[in-house]
Tab-separated table of C-alpha atoms in Angstrom:
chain	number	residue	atom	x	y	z
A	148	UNK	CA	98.624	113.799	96.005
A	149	UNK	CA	98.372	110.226	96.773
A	150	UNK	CA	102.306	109.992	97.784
A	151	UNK	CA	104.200	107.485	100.619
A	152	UNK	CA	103.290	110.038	102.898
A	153	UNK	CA	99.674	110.307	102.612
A	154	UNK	CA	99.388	107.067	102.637
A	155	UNK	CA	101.386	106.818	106.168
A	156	UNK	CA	98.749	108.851	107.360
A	157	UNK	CA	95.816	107.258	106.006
A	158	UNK	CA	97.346	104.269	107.755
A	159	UNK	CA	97.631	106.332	111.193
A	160	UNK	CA	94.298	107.273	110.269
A	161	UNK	CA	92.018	103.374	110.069
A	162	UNK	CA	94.450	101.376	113.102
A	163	UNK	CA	92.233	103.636	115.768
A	164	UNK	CA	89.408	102.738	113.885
A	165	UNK	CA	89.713	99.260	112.566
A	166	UNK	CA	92.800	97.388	114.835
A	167	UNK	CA	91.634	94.787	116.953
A	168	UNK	CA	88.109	94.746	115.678
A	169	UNK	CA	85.871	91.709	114.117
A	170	UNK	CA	84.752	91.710	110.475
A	171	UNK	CA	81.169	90.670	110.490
A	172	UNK	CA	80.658	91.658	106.818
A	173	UNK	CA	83.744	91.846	104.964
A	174	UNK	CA	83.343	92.311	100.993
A	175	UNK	CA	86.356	93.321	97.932
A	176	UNK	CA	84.202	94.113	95.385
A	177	UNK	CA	86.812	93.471	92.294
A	178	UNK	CA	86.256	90.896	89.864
A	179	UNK	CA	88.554	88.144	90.930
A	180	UNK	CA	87.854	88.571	94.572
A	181	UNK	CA	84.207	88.942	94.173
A	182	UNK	CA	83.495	85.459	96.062
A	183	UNK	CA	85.642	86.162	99.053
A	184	UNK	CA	84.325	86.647	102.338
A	185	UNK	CA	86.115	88.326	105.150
A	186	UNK	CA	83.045	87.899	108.260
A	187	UNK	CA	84.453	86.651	111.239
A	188	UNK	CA	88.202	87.929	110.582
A	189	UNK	CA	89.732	90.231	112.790
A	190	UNK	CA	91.861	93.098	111.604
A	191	UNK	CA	95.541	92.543	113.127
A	192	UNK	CA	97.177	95.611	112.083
A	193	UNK	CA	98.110	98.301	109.062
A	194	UNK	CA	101.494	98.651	107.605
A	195	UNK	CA	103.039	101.050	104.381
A	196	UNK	CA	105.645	100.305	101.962
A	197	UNK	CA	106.018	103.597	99.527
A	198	UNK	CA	102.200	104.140	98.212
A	199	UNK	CA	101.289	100.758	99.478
A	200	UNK	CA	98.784	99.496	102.050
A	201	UNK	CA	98.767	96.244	103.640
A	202	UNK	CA	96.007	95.340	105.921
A	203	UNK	CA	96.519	92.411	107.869
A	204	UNK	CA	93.989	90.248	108.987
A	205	UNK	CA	94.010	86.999	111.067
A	206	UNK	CA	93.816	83.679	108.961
A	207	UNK	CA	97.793	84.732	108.143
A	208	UNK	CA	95.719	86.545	105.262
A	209	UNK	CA	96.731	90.394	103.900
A	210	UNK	CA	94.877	93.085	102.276
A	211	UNK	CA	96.983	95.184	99.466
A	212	UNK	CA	95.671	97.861	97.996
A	213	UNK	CA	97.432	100.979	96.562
A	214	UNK	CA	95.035	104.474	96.023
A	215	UNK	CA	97.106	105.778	92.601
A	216	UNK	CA	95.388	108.423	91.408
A	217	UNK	CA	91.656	107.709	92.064
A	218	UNK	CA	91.187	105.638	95.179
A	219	UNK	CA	90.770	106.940	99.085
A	220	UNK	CA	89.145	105.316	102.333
A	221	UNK	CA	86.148	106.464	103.974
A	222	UNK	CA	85.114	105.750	107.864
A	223	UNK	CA	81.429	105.818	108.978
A	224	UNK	CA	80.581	105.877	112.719
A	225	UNK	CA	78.250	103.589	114.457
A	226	UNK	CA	74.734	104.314	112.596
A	227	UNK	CA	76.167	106.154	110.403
A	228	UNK	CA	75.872	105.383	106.114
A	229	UNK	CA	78.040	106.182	103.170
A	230	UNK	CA	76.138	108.264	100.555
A	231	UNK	CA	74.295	105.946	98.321
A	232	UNK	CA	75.417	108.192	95.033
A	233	UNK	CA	79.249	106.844	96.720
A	234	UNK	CA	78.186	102.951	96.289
A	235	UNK	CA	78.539	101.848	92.913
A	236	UNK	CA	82.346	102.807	93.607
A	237	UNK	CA	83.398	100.799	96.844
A	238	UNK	CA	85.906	98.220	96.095
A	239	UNK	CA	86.056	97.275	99.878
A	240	UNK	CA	83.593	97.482	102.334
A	241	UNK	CA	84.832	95.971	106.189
A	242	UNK	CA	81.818	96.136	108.596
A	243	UNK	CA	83.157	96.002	111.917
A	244	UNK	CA	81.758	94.540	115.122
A	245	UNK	CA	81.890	98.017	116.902
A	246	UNK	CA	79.640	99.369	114.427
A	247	UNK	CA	82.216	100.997	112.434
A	248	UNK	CA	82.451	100.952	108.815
A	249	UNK	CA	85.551	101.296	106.394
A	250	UNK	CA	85.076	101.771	102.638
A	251	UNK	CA	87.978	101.477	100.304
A	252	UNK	CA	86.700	103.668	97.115
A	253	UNK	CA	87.489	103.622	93.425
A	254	UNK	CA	90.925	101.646	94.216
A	255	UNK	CA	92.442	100.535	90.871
A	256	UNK	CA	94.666	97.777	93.317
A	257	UNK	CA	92.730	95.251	95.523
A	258	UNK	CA	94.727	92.249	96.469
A	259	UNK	CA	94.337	89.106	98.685
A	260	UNK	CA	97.791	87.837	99.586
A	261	UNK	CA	98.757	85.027	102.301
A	262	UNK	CA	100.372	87.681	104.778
A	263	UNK	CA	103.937	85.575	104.590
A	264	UNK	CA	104.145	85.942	100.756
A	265	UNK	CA	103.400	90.017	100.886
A	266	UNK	CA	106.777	90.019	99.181
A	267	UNK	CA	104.940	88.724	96.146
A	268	UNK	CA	102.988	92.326	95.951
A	269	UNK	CA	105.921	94.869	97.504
A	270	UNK	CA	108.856	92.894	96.869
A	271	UNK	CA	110.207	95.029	94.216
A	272	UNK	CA	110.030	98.436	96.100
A	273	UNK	CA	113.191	100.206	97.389
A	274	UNK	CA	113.450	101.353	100.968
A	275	UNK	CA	111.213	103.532	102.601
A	276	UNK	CA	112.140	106.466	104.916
A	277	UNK	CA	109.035	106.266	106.558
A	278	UNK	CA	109.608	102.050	107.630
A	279	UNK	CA	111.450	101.445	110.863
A	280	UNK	CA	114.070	99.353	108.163
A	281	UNK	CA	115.063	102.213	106.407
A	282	UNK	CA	118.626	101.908	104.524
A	283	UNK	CA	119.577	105.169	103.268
A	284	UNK	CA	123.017	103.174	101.873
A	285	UNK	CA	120.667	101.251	100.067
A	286	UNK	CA	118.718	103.865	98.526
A	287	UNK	CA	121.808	105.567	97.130
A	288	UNK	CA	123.468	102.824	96.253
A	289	UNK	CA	119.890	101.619	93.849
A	290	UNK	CA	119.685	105.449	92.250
A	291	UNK	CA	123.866	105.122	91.505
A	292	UNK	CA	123.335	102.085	89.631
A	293	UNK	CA	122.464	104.072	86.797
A	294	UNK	CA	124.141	107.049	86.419
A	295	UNK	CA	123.039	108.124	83.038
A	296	UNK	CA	119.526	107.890	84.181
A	297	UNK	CA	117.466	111.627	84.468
A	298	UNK	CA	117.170	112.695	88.183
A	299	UNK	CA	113.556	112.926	88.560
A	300	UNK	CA	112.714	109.428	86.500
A	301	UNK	CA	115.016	107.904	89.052
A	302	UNK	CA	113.649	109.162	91.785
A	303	UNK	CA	110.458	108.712	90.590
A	304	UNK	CA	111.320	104.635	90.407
A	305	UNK	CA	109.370	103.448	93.246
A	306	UNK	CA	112.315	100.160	92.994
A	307	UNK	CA	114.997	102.834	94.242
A	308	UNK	CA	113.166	105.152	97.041
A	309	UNK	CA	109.462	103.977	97.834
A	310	UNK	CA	107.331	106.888	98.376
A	311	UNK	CA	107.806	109.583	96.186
A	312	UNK	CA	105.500	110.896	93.923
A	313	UNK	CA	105.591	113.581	91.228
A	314	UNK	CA	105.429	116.376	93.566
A	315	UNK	CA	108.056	115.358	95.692
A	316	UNK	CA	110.785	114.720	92.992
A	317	UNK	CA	110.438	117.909	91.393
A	318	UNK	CA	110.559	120.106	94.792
A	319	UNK	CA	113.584	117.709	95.523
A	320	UNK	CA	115.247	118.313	92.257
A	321	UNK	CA	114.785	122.476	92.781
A	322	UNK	CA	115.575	122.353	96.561
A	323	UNK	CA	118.921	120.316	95.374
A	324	UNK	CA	119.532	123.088	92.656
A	325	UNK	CA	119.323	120.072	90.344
A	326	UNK	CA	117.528	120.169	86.585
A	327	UNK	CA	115.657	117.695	86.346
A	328	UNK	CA	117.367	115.753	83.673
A	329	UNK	CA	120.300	116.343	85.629
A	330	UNK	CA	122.095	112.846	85.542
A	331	UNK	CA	122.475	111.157	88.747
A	332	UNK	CA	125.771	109.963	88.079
A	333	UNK	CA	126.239	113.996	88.148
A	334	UNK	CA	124.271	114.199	91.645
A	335	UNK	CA	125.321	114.237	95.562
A	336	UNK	CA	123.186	111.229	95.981
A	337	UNK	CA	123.635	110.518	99.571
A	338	UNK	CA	122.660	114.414	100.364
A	339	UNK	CA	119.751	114.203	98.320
A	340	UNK	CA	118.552	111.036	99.830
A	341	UNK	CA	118.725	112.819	103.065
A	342	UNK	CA	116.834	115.670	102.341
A	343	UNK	CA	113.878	113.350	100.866
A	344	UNK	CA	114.071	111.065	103.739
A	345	UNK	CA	113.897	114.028	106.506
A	346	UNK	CA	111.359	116.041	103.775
A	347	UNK	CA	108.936	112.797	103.377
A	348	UNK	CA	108.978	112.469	107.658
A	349	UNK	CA	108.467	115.944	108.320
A	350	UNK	CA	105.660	115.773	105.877
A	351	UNK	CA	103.959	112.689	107.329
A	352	UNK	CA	104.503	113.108	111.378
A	353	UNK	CA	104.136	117.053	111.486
A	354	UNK	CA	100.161	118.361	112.049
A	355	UNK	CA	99.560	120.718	109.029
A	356	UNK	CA	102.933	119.999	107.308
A	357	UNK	CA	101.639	117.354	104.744
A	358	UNK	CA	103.350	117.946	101.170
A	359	UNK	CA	103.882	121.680	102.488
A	360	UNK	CA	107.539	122.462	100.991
A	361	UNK	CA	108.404	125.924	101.149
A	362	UNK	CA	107.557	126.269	105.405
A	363	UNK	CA	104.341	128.318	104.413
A	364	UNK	CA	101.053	126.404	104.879
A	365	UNK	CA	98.487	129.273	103.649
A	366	UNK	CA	97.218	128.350	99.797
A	367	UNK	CA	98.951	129.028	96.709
A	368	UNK	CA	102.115	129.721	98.816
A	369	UNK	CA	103.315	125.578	99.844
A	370	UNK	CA	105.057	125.008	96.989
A	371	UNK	CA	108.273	126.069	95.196
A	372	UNK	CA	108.197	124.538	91.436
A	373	UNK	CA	105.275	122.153	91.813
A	374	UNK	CA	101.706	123.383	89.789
A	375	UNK	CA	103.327	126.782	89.618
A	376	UNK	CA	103.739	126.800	85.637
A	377	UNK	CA	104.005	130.838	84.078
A	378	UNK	CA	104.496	131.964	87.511
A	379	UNK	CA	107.710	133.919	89.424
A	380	UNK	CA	110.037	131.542	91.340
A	381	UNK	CA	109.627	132.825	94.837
A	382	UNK	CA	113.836	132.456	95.317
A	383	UNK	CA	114.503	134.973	91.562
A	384	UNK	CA	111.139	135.964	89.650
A	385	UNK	CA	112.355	133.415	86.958
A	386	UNK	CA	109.371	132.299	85.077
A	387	UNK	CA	108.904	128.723	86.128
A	388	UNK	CA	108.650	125.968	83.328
A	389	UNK	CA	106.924	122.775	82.572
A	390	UNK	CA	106.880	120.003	80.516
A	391	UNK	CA	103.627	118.013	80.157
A	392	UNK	CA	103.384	114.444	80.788
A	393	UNK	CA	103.763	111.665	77.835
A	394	UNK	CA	100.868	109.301	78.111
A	395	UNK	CA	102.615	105.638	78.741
A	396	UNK	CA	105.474	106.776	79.865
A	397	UNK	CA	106.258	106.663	83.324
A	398	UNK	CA	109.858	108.649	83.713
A	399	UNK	CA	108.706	111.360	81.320
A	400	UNK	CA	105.915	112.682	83.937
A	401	UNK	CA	104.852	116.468	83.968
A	402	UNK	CA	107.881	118.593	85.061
A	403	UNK	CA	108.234	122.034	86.942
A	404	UNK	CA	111.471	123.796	87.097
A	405	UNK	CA	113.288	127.167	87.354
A	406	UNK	CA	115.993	127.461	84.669
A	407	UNK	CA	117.926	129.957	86.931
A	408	UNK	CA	117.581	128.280	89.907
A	409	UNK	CA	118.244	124.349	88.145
A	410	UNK	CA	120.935	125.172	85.642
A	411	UNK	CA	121.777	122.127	83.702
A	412	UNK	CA	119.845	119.839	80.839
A	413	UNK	CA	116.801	120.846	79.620
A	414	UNK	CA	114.228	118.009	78.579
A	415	UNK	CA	113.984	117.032	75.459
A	416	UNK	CA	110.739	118.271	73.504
């Protein structure tokens, strides 16, 4: 899942492949950057905030885009093509001197922003425990300010913690012992900003540990709550629940839980 640790690594993944180099054809194929041309650029650098890429390029010029739910990058080698049947859904294409090409694919975000105002696309986000600022004070401090609010949809609000996704909050939430509509006000904030924080940098700096949450890697067996839905929770043989998402409504995504293991409010149907 596309989450602020995937896209950490995808970002580990294009700086070997695309830092330092020249753009000789550089094309964002989204209608109101359709005219711009990137040739003769050179790629400065990649940076995260949450689910948020920012590709830097010289001309004090940066490239946002965000994957959501659809979008991924693809890298070609010298002489090397992308399928043609993959064409029609390239949003970015950066041709590099070295022969190297990167294709951003079906990315619903595609920005242009002068590099100083990248505040004007990530502004609003809340610290990030995989950015070298990280304020875990500040993190609590943003999820306390509302302490009605239902665990997981706070968690979920990328302006509190940037970075995690819908898989993350609900392992969080079952790991904490938490329902999910649990209110924070009701929560040990600070501890459960630590465990996402050291869960989210485990998951993005450890070889074969990405979103793996229970310690077991082999398939079927990485998650706790998480797509699980009718089966035994592997702590008490509880069936495991789940609420399905509402369309439009971003705090009421779908939810896994175990109602032994996460005493507390259930949702509301």
């Amino acid at each position: 899942m596309p989450e602020g640790d995937t896209v950490f690594q995808l970002a580990r993944r294009l700086r070997p492949a695309l830092d330092g180099h020249t753009i000789t054809r550089g094309e964002l194929r989204v209608a109101a950057l359709a005219d711009v041309r990137l040739a003769g650029l050179t790629v400065l650098g990649h940076d995260t905030h949450g689910k948020h890429l920012l590709t830097r390029l010289s001309g004090e010029l940066t490239l946002h885009t965000h994957l959501k739910m659809t979008g991924s990058w693809t890298i070609t080698r010298p002489g090397r093509q992308l399928p043609r049947r993959l064409l029609p859904d390239v949003r970015v294409l950066l041709a590099l001197a070295s022969g190297t090409t990167a294709y951003g694919i079906l990315l619903p975000v595609v920005e242009l922003v002068p590099t100083a105002r990248e505040a004007d696309v990530i502004g609003h986000l809340g610290p990030d425990p995989l950015r070298a600022d990280w304020d875990s004070l500040e993190g609590v401090a943003r999820l306390a300010a509302d302490p009605a609010r239902p665990l997981v949809a706070a968690l979920l609000d990328q302006r509190n913690l940037a970075g995690l996704g819908n898989l993350w909050v609900n392992e969080l939430s079952f790991l904490r012992g938490h329902s999910p509509w649990t209110p924070v006000g009701e929560v040990d904030l600070a501890a459960t900003v630590k465990l996402a924080a050291r869960a989210l940098r485990y998951s993005a700096t450890t070889p074969g540990a990405m979103q793996v949450t229970t310690g077991n890697t082999r398939p079927g067996e990485q998650h706790w709550v998480a797509g699980r839905a009718g089966e035994p929770c592997r702590r008490c043989g509880t069936t495991i629940q789940v609420v399905a998402e509402v369309p439009g409504d971003p705090e009421r995504r779908r939810t896994w839980w175990c109602p032994h293991c996460q005493p507390g409010p259930r949702p509301d149907r």
